[in-house]
XYZ file of C-alpha atoms in Angstrom:
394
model
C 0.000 0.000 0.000
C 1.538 3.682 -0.764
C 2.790 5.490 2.545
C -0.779 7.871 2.511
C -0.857 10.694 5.080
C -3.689 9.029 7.053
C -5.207 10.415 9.676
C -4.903 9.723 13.195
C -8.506 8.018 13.761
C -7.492 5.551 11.101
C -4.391 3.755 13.000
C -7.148 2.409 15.332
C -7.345 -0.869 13.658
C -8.769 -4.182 14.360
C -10.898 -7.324 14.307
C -14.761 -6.700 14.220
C -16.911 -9.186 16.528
C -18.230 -10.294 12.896
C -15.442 -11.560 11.373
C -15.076 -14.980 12.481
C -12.053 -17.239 11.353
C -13.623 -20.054 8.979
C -15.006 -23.032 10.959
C -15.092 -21.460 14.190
C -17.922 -21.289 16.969
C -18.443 -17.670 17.165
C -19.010 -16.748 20.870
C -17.820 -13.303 20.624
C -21.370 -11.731 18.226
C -23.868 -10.401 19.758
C -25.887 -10.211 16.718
C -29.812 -11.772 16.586
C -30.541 -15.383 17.030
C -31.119 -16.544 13.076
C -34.229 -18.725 13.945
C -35.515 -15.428 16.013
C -35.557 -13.339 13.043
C -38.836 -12.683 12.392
C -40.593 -13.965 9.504
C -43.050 -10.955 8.474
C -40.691 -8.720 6.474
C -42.529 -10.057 3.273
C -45.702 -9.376 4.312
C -43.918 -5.626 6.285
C -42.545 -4.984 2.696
C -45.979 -5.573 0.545
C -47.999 -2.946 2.884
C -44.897 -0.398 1.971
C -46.069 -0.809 -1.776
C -48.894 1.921 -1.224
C -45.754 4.416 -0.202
C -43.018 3.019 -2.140
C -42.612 6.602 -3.757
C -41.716 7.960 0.137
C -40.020 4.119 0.630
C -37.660 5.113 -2.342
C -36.234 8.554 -1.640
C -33.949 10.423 0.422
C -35.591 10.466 4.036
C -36.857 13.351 6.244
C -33.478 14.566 8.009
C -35.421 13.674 11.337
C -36.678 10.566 10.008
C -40.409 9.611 8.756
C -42.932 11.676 11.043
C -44.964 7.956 11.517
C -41.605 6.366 12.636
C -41.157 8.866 15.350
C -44.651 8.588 16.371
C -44.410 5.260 16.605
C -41.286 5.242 18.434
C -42.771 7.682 21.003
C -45.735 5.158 21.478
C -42.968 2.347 22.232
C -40.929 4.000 24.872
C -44.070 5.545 26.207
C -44.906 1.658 27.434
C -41.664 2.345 29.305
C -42.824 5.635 30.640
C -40.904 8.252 28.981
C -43.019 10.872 27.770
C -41.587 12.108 24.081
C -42.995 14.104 21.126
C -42.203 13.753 17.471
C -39.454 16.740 17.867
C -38.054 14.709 20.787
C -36.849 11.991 18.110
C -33.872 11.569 15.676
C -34.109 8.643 13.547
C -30.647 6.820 12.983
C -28.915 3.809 11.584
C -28.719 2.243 14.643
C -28.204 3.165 18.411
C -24.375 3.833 17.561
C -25.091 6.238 14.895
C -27.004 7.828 17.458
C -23.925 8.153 20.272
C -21.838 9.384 17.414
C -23.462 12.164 16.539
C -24.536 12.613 20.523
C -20.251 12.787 20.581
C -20.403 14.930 17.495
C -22.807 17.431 18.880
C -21.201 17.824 22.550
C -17.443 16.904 22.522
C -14.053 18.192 20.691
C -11.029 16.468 21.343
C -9.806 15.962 24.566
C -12.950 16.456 26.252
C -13.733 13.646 29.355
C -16.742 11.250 28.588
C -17.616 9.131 31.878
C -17.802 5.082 31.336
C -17.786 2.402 33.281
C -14.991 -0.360 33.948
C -15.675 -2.619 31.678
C -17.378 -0.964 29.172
C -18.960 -1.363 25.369
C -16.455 -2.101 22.791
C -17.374 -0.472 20.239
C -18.323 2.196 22.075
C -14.740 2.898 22.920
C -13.879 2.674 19.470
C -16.346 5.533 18.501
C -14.925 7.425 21.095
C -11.368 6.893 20.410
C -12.056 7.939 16.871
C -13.317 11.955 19.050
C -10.245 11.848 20.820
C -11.649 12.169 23.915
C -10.555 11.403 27.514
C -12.025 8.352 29.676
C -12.992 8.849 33.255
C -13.964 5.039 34.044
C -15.938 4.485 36.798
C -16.204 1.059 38.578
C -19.395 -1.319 38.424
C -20.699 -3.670 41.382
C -23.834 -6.077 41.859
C -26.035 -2.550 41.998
C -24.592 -1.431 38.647
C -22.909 1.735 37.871
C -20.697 2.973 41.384
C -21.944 6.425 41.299
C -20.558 7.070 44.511
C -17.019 6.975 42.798
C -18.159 9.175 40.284
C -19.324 11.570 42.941
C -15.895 11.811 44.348
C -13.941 11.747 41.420
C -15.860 14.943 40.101
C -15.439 16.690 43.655
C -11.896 16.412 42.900
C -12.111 17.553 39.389
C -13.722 20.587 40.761
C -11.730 21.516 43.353
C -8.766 20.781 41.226
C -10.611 23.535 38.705
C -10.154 20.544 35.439
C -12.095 20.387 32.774
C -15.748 18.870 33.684
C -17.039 15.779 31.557
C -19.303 16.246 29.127
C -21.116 13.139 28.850
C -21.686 9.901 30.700
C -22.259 6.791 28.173
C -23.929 3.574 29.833
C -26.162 0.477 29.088
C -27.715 0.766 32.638
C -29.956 -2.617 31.897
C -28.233 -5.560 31.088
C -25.096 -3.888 30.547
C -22.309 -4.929 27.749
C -20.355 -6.735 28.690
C -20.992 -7.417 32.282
C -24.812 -8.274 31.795
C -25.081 -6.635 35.321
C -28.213 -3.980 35.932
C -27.659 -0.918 37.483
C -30.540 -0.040 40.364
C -32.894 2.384 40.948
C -31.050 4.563 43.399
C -28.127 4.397 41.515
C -30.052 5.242 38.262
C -31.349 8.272 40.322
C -27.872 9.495 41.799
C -26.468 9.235 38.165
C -28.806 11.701 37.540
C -28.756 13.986 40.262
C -24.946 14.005 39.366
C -25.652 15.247 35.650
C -27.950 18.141 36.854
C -25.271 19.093 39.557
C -22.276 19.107 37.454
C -23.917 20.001 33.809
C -23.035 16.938 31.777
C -25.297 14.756 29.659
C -25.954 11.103 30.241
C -26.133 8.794 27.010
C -28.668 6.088 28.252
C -27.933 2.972 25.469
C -30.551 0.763 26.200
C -30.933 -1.870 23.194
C -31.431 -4.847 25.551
C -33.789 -3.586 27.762
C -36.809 -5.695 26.530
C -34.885 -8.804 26.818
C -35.738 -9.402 30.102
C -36.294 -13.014 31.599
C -36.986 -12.241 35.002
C -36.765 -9.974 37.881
C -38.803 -6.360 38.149
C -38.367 -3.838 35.429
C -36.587 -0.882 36.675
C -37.386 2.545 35.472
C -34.970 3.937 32.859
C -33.163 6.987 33.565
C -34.671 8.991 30.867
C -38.147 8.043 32.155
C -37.008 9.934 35.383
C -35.237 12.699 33.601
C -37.307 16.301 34.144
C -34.327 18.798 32.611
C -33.109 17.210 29.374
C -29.780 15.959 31.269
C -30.526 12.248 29.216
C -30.433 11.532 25.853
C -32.556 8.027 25.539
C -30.775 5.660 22.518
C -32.523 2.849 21.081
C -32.355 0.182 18.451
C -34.350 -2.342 16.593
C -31.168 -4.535 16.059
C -31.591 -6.562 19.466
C -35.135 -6.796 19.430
C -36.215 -6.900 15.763
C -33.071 -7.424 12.911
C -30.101 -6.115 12.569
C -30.268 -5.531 9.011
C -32.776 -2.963 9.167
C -29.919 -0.880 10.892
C -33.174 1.609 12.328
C -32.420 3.263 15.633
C -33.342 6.193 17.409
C -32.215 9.220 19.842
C -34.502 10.794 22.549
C -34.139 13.645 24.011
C -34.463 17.773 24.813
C -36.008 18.920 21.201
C -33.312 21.439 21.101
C -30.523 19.035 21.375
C -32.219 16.182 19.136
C -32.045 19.155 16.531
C -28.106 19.955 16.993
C -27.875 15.999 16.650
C -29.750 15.914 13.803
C -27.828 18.905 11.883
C -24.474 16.748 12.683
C -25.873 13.906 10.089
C -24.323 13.012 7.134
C -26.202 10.584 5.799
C -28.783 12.201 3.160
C -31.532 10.442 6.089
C -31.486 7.074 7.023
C -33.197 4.448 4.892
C -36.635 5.170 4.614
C -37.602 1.431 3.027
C -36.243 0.334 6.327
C -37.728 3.106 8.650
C -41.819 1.968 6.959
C -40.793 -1.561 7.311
C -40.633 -0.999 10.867
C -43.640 1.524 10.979
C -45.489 -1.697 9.620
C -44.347 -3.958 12.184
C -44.862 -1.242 15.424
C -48.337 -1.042 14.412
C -49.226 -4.232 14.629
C -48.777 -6.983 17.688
C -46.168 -8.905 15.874
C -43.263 -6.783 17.747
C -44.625 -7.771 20.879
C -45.155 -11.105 19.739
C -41.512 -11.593 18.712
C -40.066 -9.911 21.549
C -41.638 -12.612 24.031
C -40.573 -15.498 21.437
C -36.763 -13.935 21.815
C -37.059 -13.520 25.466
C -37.989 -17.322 26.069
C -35.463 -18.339 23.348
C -32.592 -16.290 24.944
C -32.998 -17.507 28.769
C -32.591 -21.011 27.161
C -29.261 -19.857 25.443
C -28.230 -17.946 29.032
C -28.958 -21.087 30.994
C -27.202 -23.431 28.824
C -23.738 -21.233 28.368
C -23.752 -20.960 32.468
C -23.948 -24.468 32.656
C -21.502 -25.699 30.377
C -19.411 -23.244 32.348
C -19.876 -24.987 35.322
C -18.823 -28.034 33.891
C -15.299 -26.969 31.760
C -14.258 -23.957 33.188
C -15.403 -23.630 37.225
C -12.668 -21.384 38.061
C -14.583 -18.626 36.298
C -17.046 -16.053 37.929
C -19.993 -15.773 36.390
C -22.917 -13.918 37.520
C -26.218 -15.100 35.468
C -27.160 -11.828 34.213
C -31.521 -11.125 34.379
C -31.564 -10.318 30.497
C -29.643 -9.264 27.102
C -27.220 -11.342 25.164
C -24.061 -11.608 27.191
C -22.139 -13.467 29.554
C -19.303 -11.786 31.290
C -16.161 -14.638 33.052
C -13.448 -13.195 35.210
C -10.997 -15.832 35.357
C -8.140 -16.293 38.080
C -6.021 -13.413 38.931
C -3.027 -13.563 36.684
C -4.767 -15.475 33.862
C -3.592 -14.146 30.251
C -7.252 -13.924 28.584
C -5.241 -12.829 25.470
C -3.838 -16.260 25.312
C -6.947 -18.064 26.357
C -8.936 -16.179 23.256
C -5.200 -17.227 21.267
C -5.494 -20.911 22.225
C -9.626 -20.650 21.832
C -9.332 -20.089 17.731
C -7.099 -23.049 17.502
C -9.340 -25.171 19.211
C -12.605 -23.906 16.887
C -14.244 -21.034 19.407
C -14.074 -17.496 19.221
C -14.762 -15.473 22.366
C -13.905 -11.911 23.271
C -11.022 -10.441 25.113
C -12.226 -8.403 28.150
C -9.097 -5.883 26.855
C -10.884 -4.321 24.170
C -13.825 -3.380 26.868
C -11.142 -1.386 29.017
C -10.625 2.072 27.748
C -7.706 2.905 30.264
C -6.462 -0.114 32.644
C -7.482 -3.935 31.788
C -6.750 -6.642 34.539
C -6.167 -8.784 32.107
C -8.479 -11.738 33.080
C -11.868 -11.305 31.324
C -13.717 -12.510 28.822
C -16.973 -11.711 27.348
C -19.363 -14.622 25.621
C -23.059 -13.923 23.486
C -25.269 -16.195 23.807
C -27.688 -14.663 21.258
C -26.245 -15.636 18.116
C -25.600 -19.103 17.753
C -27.791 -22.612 18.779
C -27.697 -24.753 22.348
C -25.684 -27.236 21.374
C -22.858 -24.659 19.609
C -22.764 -23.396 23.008
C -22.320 -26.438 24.975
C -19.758 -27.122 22.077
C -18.086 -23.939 22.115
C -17.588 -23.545 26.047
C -16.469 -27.145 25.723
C -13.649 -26.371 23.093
C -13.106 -23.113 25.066
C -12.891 -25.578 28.115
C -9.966 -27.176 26.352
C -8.057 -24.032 25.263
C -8.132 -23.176 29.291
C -7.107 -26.248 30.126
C -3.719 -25.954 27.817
C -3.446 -22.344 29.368
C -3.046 -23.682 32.543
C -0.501 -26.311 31.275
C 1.645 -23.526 29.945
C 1.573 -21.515 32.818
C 2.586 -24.201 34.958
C 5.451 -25.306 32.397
C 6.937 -21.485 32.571
């Protein structure tokens, strides 16, 4: 390749979760559960033949005025109270946080995550240039206690404030864990008090299998401190790449002005109108839900079986399953010595924007069928199993 003068962004290089080597189990995508995919397109795409004019051009910058209707219906179930100008239509909930980094940061500015985080929500943010302040997670979620202190100290240090907080407060990625009520509430007081915004990813949220449904942050949000993002891709298909921002109409607008997409796909945006309005969502949210807790159970169990030394806790909901392995474990070898033995799983390292320990791994469940899981942990059982050799031969 000729020596271009690339830019900075583009040195940050590497494997996407959807590349898998050939032959390979591939425990490390999150992506939809093929059987789950829902079998109505056909019939979503022959009611669009009425609008296939609208279907077939550029769309609104907001989006299509019945999508964010629609939309405002859905998270109205979940008690957040939005209007059409509170919505931004976007490829996807990451489209959304990009422009949400777009509209509020430059580079160096601090955006609050936890410790672990989402992956590829570090890599949008890397591509800003901005600073991490990582905050620490527990059984109750997001430690906002530590971020209480750490911003005292900012302040009285006189540094430069955050700007935003980025979370997935229910069934987080990686960890799976769900962050409480009080927590969700101190979170908040903390963005009022100190002026930041919180970026409230919440594409699992639906995917609950048990336990009580705890209000989300932008449902409690009275000052436009939280910008709501949402996605069809977890609970619907991927392919439709339709998500959504929610939040003060003035900032939705800034967001909206940061685009540069010509609109996002408006065949996609009525196939979804089509499927809101009817009860087949619902219907193949519950159908995911039971199929998932099957997956969940099953990956925790083989667990238990070929790799006990790991600490799992069974996450309530979403796709993921998040192992901490024994102090001093190399999980860079472990996903090394997983590929050769036919398994792909993820590094906890690329969750870490600052400091990894060095000992975690991430598994989805979602993707793939009960026995490749009880296959895959096996062979991923094996690949530990020659880690441990090695370490003992060294």
């Amino acid at each position: 390749m000729t020596d271009f003068r690339f830019a900075r962004r583009s040195a940050i290089l590497g494997k996407s979760v959807f590349d898998h080597a050939p032959g390979t189990i591939a425990l490390n995508s999150g992506a939809a559960y093929p059987p789950c995919l829902p079998d109505v397109v056909c019939e979503a795409t022959e009611a669009v033949g009425p609008l296939r004019e609208e279907a077939m051009q550029y769309a609104p910058l907001m989006g299509l005025d019945d999508l964010r209707d629609e939309i405002c219906n859905f998270v109205a179930e979940d008690g957040i109270k939005a209007s059409r100008e509170n919505v931004l239509v976007t490829y996807g909930s990451k489209s959304a946080f990009d422009l949400a980094l777009r509209t509020f940061c430059e580079a160096g500015d601090t955006v609050i995550v936890t410790r672990p985080t989402y992956m590829t929500a570090v890599h949008i943010m890397r591509t800003h240039n901005v600073r991490f302040l990582d905050i620490g997670q527990d059984e109750e979620g997001f430690c906002a206690d530590e971020l209480e202190e750490k911003l005292q100290r900012m302040e009285n240090n006189a540094e430069a404030m955050p700007k935003l907080l980025f979370d997935v407060p229910d069934f987080h990625n990686p960890t799976g864990v769900t962050t409480s009520l009080a927590r969700r509430k101190k979170m908040l007081e903390l963005a009022q008090r100190y002026n930041f915004v919180i970026c409230e990813d919440d594409p699992y949220r639906r995917i609950r299998f048990e336990g009580d449904v705890i209000p989300s942050i932008k449902s409690l949000d009275t000052t436009g401190h939280v910008i709501s993002l949402g996605t069809v891709s977890k609970i619907l298909a991927p392919g439709l790449r339709v998500g959504w921002a929610i939040g003060d109409a003035g900032v939705i607008r800034r967001m909206a002005m940061q685009k540069a997409d010509g609109g996002s796909n408006a065949f996609a945006q009525r196939i979804v109108v089509q499927l809101m309005q009817s009860n087949k969502m619902a219907h193949h949210i519950d159908e995911m839900i039971h199929q998932m807790r099957i997956h969940r159970d099953a990956m925790i169990e083989a667990f238990a079986e070929h790799i006990p030394e790991a600490i799992i806790k069974a996450p309530k909901g979403g796709y993921f399953l998040w192992a901490t392995l024994p102090e001093g474990t190399d999980a860079e070898r472990l996903v090394e010595l997983g590929i050769a033995e036919g398994v792909e799983v993820s590094s906890g390292r690329l969750s870490f924007p600052n400091d990894d320990p060095g000992n975690c791994i991430r598994m989805a469940y979602s993707f793939i069928t009960v026995d490749d899981i009880k296959d895959g942990i096996a062979k991923l059982g094996a690949a530990w199993r020659k880690l441990q050799s090695q370490a003992q031969a060294a």
